Short mmCIF file of C-alpha atoms in Angstrom, two decimals:
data_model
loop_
_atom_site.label_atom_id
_atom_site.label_comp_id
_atom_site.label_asym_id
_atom_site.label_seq_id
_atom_site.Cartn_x
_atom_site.Cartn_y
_atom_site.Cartn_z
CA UNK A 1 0.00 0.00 0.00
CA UNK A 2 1.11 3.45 -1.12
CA UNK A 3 1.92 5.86 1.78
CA UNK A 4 0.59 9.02 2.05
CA UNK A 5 -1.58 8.44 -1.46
CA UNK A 6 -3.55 11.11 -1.90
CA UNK A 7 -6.40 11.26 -5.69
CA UNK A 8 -5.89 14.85 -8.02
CA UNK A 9 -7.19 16.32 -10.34
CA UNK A 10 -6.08 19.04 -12.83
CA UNK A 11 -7.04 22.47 -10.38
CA UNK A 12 -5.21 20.14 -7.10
CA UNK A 13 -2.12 19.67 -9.63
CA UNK A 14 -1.88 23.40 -10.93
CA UNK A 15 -2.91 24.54 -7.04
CA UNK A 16 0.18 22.45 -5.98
CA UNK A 17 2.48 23.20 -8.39
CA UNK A 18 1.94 27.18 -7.57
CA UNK A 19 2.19 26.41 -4.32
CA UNK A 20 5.38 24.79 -4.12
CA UNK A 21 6.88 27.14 -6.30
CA UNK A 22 6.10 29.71 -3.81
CA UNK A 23 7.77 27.84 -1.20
CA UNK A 24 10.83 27.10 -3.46
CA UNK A 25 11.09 30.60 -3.60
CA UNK A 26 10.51 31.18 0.40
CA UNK A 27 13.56 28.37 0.78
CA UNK A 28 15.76 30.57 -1.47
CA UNK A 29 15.39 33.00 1.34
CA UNK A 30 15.18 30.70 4.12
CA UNK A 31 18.87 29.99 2.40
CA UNK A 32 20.04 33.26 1.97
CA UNK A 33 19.32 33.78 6.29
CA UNK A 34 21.46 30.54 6.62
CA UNK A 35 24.31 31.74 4.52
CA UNK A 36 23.99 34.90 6.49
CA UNK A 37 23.83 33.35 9.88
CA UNK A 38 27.06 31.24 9.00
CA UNK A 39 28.80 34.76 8.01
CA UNK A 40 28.08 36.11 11.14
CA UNK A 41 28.80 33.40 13.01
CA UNK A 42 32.12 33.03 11.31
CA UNK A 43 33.26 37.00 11.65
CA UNK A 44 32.12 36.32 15.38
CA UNK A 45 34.83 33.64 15.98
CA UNK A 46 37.32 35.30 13.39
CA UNK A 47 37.04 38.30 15.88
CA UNK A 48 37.95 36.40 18.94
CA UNK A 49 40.34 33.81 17.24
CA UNK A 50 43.26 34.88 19.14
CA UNK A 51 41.95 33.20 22.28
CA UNK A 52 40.89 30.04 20.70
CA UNK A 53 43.52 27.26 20.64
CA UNK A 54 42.04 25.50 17.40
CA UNK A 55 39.95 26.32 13.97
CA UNK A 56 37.74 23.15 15.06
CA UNK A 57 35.00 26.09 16.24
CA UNK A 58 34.87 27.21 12.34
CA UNK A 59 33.24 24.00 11.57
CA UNK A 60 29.36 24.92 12.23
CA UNK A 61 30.48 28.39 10.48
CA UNK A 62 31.51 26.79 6.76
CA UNK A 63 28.68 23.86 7.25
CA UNK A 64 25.77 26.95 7.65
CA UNK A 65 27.59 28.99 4.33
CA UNK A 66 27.42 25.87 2.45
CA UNK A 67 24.06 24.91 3.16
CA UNK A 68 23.10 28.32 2.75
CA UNK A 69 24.51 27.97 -1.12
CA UNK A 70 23.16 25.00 -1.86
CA UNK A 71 19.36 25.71 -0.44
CA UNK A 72 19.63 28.38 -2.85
CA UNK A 73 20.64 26.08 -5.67
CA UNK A 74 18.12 23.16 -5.01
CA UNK A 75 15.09 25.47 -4.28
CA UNK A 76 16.09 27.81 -6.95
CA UNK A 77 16.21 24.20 -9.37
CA UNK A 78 13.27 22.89 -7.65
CA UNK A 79 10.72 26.40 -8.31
CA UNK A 80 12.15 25.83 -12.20
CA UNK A 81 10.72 22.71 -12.46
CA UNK A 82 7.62 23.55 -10.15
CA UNK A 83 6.82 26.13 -12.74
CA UNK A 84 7.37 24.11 -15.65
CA UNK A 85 5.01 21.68 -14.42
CA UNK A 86 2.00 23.32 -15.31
CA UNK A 87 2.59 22.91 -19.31
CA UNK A 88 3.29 19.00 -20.10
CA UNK A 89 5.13 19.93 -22.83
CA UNK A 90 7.80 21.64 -20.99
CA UNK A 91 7.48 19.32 -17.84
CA UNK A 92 8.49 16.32 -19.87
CA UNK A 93 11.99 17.55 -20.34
CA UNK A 94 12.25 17.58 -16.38
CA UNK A 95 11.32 13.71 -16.44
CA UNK A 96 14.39 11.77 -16.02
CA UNK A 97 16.18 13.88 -13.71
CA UNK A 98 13.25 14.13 -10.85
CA UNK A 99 13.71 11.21 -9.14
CA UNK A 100 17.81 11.56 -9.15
CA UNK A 101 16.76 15.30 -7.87
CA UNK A 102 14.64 14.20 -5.30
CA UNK A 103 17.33 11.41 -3.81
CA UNK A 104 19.86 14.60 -3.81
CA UNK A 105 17.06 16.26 -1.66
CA UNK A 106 17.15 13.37 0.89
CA UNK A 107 20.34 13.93 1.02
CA UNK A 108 20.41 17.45 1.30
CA UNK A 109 17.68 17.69 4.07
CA UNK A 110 19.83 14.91 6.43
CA UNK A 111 22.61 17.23 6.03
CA UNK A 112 20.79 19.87 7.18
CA UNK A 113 19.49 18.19 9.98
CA UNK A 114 23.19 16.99 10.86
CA UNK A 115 24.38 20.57 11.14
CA UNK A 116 20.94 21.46 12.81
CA UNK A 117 22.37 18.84 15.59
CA UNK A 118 25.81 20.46 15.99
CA UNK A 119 24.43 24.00 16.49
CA UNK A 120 23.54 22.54 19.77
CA UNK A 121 26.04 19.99 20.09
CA UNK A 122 29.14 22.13 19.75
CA UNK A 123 29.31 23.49 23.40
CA UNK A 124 31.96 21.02 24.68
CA UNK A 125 34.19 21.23 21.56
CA UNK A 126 34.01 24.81 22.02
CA UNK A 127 34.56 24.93 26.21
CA UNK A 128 37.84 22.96 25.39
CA UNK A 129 39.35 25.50 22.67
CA UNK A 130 38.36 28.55 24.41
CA UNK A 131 39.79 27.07 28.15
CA UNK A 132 43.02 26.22 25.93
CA UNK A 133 43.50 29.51 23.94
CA UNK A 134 42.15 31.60 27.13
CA UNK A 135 44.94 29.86 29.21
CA UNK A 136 48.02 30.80 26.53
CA UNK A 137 46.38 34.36 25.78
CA UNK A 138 47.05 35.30 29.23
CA UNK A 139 50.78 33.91 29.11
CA UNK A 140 51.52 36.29 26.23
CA UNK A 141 49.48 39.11 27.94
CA UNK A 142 53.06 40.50 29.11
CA UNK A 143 55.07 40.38 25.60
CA UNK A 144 54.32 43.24 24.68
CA UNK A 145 57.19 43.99 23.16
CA UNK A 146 57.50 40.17 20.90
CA UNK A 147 56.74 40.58 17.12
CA UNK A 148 53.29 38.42 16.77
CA UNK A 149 52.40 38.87 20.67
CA UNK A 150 52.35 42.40 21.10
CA UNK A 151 48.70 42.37 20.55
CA UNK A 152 47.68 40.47 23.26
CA UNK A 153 47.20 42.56 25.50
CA UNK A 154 45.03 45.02 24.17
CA UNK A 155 42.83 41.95 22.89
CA UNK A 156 42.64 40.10 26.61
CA UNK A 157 41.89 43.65 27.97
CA UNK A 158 39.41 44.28 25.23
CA UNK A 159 37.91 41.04 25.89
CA UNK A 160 37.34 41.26 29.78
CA UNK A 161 35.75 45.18 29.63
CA UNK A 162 33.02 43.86 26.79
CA UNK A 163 32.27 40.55 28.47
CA UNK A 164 32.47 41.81 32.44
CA UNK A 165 34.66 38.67 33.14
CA UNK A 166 38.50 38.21 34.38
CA UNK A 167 41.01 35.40 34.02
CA UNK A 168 39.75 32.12 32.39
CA UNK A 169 38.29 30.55 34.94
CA UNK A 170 38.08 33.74 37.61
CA UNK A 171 40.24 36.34 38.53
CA UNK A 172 42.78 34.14 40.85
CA UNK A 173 44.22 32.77 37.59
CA UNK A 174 46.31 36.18 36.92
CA UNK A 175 47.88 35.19 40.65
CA UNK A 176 49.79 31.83 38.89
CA UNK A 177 50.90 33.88 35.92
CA UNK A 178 53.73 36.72 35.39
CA UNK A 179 51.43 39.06 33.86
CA UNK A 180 53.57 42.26 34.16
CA UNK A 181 56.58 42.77 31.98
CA UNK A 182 60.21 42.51 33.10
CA UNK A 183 60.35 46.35 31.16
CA UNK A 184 58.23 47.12 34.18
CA UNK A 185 59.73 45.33 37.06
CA UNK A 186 62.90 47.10 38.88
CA UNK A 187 65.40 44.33 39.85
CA UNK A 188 67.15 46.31 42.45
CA UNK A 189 64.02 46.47 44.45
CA UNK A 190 64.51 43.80 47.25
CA UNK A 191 60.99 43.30 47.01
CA UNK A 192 61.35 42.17 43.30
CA UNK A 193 64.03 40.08 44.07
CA UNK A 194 62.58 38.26 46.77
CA UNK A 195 59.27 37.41 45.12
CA UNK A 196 61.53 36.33 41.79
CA UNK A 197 63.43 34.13 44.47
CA UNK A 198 60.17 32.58 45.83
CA UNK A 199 59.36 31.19 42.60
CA UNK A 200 60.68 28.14 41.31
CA UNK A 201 60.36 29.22 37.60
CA UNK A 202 61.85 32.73 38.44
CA UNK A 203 58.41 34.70 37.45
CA UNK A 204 57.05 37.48 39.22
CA UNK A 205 53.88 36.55 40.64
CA UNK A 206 51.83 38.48 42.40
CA UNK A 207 48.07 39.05 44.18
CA UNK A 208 46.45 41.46 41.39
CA UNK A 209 45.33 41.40 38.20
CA UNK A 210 44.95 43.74 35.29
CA UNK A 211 42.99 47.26 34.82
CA UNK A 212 40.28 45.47 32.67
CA UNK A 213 39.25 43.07 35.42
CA UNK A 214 37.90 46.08 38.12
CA UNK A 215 34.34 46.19 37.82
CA UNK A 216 32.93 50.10 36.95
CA UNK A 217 30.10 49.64 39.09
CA UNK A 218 31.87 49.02 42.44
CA UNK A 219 31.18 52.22 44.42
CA UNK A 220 34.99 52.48 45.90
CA UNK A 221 38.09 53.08 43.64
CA UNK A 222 39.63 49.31 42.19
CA UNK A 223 41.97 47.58 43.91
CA UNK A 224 43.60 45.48 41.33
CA UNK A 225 47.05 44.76 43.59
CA UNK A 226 47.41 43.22 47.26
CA UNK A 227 43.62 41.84 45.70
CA UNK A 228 44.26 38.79 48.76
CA UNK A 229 45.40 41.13 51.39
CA UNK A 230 42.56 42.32 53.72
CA UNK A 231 45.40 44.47 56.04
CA UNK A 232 46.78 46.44 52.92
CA UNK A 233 43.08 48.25 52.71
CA UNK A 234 41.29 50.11 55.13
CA UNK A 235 37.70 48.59 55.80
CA UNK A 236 38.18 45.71 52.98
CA UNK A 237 37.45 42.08 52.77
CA UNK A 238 38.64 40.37 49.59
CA UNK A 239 35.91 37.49 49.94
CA UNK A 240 32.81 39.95 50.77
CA UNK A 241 33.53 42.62 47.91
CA UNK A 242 31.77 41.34 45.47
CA UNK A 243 31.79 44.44 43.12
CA UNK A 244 35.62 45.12 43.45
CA UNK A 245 36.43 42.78 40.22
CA UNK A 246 34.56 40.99 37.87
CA UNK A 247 33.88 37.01 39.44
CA UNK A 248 33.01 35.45 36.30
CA UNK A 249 36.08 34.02 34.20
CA UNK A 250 35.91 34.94 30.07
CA UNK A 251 35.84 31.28 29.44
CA UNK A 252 32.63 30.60 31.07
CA UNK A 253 31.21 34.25 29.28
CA UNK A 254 32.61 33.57 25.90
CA UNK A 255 31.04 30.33 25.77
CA UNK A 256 27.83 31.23 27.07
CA UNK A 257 27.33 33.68 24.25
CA UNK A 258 29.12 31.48 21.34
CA UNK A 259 26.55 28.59 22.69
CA UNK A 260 23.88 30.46 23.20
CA UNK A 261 23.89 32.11 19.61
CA UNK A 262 24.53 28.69 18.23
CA UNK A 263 21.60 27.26 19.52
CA UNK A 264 19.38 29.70 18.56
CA UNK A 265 20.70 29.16 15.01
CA UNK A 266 20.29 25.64 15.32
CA UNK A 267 16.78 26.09 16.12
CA UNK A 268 16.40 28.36 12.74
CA UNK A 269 18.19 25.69 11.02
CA UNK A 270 15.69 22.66 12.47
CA UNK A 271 12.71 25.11 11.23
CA UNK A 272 14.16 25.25 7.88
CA UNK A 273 14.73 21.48 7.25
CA UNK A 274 11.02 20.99 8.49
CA UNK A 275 10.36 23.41 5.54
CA UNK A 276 12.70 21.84 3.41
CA UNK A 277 11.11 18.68 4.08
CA UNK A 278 7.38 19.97 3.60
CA UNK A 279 8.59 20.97 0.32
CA UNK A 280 10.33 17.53 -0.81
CA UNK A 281 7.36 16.03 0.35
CA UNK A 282 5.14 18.00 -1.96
CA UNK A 283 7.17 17.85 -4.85
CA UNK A 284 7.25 14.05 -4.65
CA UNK A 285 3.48 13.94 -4.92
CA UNK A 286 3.81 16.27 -7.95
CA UNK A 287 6.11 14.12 -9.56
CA UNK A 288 3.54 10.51 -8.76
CA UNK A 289 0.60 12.69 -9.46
CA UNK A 290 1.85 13.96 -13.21
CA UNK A 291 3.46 10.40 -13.52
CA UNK A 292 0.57 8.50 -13.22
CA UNK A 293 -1.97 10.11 -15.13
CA UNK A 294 -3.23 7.36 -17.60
CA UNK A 295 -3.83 9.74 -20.87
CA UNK A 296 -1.11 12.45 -20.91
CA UNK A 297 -3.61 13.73 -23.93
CA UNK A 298 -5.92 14.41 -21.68
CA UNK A 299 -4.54 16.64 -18.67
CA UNK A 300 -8.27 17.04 -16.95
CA UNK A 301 -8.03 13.59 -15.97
CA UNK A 302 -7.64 12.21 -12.30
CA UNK A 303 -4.51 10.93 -11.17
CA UNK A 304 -2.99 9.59 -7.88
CA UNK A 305 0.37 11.17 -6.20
CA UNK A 306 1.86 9.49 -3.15
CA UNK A 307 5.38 9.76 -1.43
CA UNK A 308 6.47 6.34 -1.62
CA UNK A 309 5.11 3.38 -3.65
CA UNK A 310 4.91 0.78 -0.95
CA UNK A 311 4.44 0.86 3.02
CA UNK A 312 7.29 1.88 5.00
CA UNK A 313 8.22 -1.16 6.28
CA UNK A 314 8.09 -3.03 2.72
CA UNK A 315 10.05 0.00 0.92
CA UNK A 316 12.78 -0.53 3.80
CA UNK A 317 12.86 -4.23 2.96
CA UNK A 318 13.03 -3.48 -0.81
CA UNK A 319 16.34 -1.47 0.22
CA UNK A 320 17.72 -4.16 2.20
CA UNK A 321 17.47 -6.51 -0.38
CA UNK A 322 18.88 -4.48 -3.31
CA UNK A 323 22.06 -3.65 -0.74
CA UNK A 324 22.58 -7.66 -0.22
CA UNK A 325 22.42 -8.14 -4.41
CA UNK A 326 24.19 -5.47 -4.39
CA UNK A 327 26.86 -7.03 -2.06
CA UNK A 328 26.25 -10.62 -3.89
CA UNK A 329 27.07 -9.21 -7.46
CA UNK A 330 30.59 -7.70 -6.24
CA UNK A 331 31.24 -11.22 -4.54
CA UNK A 332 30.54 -13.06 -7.79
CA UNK A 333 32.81 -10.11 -9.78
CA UNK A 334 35.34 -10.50 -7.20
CA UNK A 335 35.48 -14.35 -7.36
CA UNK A 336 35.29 -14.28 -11.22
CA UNK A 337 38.49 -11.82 -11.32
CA UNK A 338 40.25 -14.40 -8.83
CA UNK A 339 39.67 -17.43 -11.41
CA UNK A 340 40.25 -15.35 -14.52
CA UNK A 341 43.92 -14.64 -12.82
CA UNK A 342 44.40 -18.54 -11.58
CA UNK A 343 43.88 -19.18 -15.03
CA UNK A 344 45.74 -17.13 -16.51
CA UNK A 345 48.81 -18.23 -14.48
CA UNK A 346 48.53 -22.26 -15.11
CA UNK A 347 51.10 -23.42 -18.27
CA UNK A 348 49.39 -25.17 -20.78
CA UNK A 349 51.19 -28.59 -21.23
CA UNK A 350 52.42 -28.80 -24.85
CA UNK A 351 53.16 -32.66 -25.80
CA UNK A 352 55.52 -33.07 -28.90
CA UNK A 353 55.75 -36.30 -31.07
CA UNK A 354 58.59 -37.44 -32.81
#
C-alpha cells in the first residue's frame, strides 16, 4: 500500500504546483538567512580567534555557508521545475532527472538536519578551545614587546571590559601567571628580588590582576594589587567585595554567548529542514501525481500522487534486499576476477611427437 496516497485532479495539480513554487522561492530565502547566519557566526569567531587554541569552532560556520549555497541552488532548481510543471510539454523535459533530484534532496535535508544537531552539540568542543586559547592568551598578555604577541594585550583587555569577566576561569588565575613585563619590574628592588626568588620558575607573581578586570560599578576606587590582602586596605574584605572585580572568568562568558547564539541558530536551522522537508514532500506527490496520469492527452483527468510506492516497512525491505544483491554481485565479480587470474597463471602442457 502506497503511503501518504492522496487522488488529483487538474485544479489540485496546478494549485500544488503554484504552491510549491512559492515555497521554493521562500527556501531561497530561508537559504540566503542561513548563509547569512554562518557569516556572522564566522566573523564572530574570526574576531575572537586569538583566544581560541584550534579552527575546530569554524566547523558549524563553513557547514551553515554551504548549506546556505546550496538551499539556494536546489530550491532555486526545484521552483524551475515547479513552474514548468503546469505545461506537459515543458514538464516532460524535467522527467528523467526528478527522481535523481529528489534522492539529492534526501540527502540534502539529512545534512541539514546533521548541522541542525551540531548548532547545539558544539558546546563542549568549544569549552575545550576557548579554556586552551584563554589559558596561553594570558601567558603572552606580558610580551608586549615580541613581534606576533604584542597584541595580546590590548585583545585580553578588550575582551574582559566587553564581556564583564577576568582570568579564564576567575580572577585568581592572573595570581599563577607573570602578567607584568620585566620592562616594568625594577630588579634592584629587594621586594622584586625576593618574590623572583620565591618562585621556582623565576616569574614574578603576584596578588592582582589587570585594569580590565575592576568592575565600573563598584562604588569604591579598584583595587587590582594586594587583591588577597585584607590588612593592605582600610575597611576591605577580599571574599565579601563582590563588586571590586569581575567574578566570572571569560571562558565561562565567551562560551555562554558562542553557545547560546549557536543554539538559537540551530533552532532556525531545524525550522528550515522541516520546511525543506514539507517541500520535498510536496514535490514528490507532484512528480507521482503527473506520472501516473493514464492519458497524458488528456490533462483534466484524475490521477494519484503518493510519497512512496509501498508501506514503510516493505520500501525498507526493498532497500535491504537491493544492498545484499548489491553485495552478492561484487562477490561473484570478485570471485570471477580471482579465477580469470588462476587461469591465466597455469602453463598449458604442450606434448611433442617425434
Amino acid at each position: 500500500m502506497a503511503l501518504l496516497k492522496v487522488k488529483f485532479n487538474q485544479k489540485k495539480r496546478v494549485k500544488l504546483a503554484q504552491g510549491l513554487w512559492l515555497m521554493n522561492w521562500f527556501s531561497v530565502f530561508a537559504g540566503i538567512l542561513v548563509f547569512s547566519m554562518g557569516l556572522f557566526l564566522k566573523i564572530e569567531l574570526r574576531k575572537r580567534s586569538e583566544v581560541m587554541d584550534n579552527s575546530e569552532s569554524h566547523f558549524v560556520p563553513n557547514s551553515l555557508i554551504v548549506m546556505g549555497i546550496l538551499s539556494c541552488a536546489f530550491n532555486g532548481f526545484a521552483g524551475k521545475i515547479c513552474y514548468d510543471s503546469l505545461d506537459p510539454a515543458k514538464f516532460a523535459k524535467w522527467k528523467p532527472l526528478l527522481k535523481p533530484y529528489l534522492a539529492l534532496c534526501c540527502v540534502f535535508n539529512m545534512l541539514i538536519f546533521f548541522v541542525a544537531l551540531i548548532c547545539f552539540l558544539m558546546r563542549g568542543s568549544l569549552d575545550s578551545t576557548l579554556a586552551q586559547g584563554l589559558k596561553n592568551g594570558m601567558k603572552f598578555y606580558r610580551d608586549t614587546d615580541t613581534p606576533g604577541r604584542c597584541f595580546m594585550k590590548k585583545t585580553i583587555d578588550m575582551l574582559q571590559i566587553e564581556f564583564k569577566c577576568c582570568g579564564n576561569n576567575g580572577y585568581k588565575d592572573w595570581f599563577e601567571i607573570q602578567w607584568i613585563s620585566n620592562r616594568y619590574l625594577d630588579f634592584s628592588s629587594k621586594e622584586v628580588k625576593d618574590r623572583i626568588k620565591s618562585n621556582v620558575d623565576g616569574r614574578y607573581l603576584v596578588d592582582g590582576v589587570p585594569f580590565s578586570c575592576c568592575n565600573p560599578s563598584s562604588p569604591r576606587p579598584c583595587i587590582q594589587y594586594q587583591v588577597t590582602n585584607n590588612s593592605a586596605h582600610y575597611s576591605y574584605d577580599y571574599q565579601t567585595e563582590e563588586l571590586n572585580l569581575w567574578r566570572r572568568g571569560c571562558r565561562e562568558a565567551l562560551l555562554n554567548y558562542y553557545s547560546g547564539m549557536m543554539s538559537s541558530m540551530g533552532a532556525v536551522i531545524l525550522l528550515v529542514w522541516l520546511f525543506e522537508m514539507s517541500v520535498m514532500v510536496g514535490l514528490r506527490l507532484l512528480h507521482t501525481s503527473l506520472e501516473s496520469i493514464v492519458n497524458p492527452e488528456d490533462p483534466e483527468c484524475e490521477s494519484e500522487g503518493w510519497v512512496l510506492e509501498n508501506s514503510l516497512k516493505d520500501t525498507f525491505k526493498s532497500a535491504l534486499e537491493n544492498l545484499k544483491k548489491l553485495g552478492k554481485f561484487n562477490q561473484v565479480e570478485a570471485g570471477a576476477e580471482g579465477a580469470e587470474g588462476e587461469e591465466g597463471g597455469k602453463t598449458p602442457a604442450i606434448t611433442t611427437v617425434s
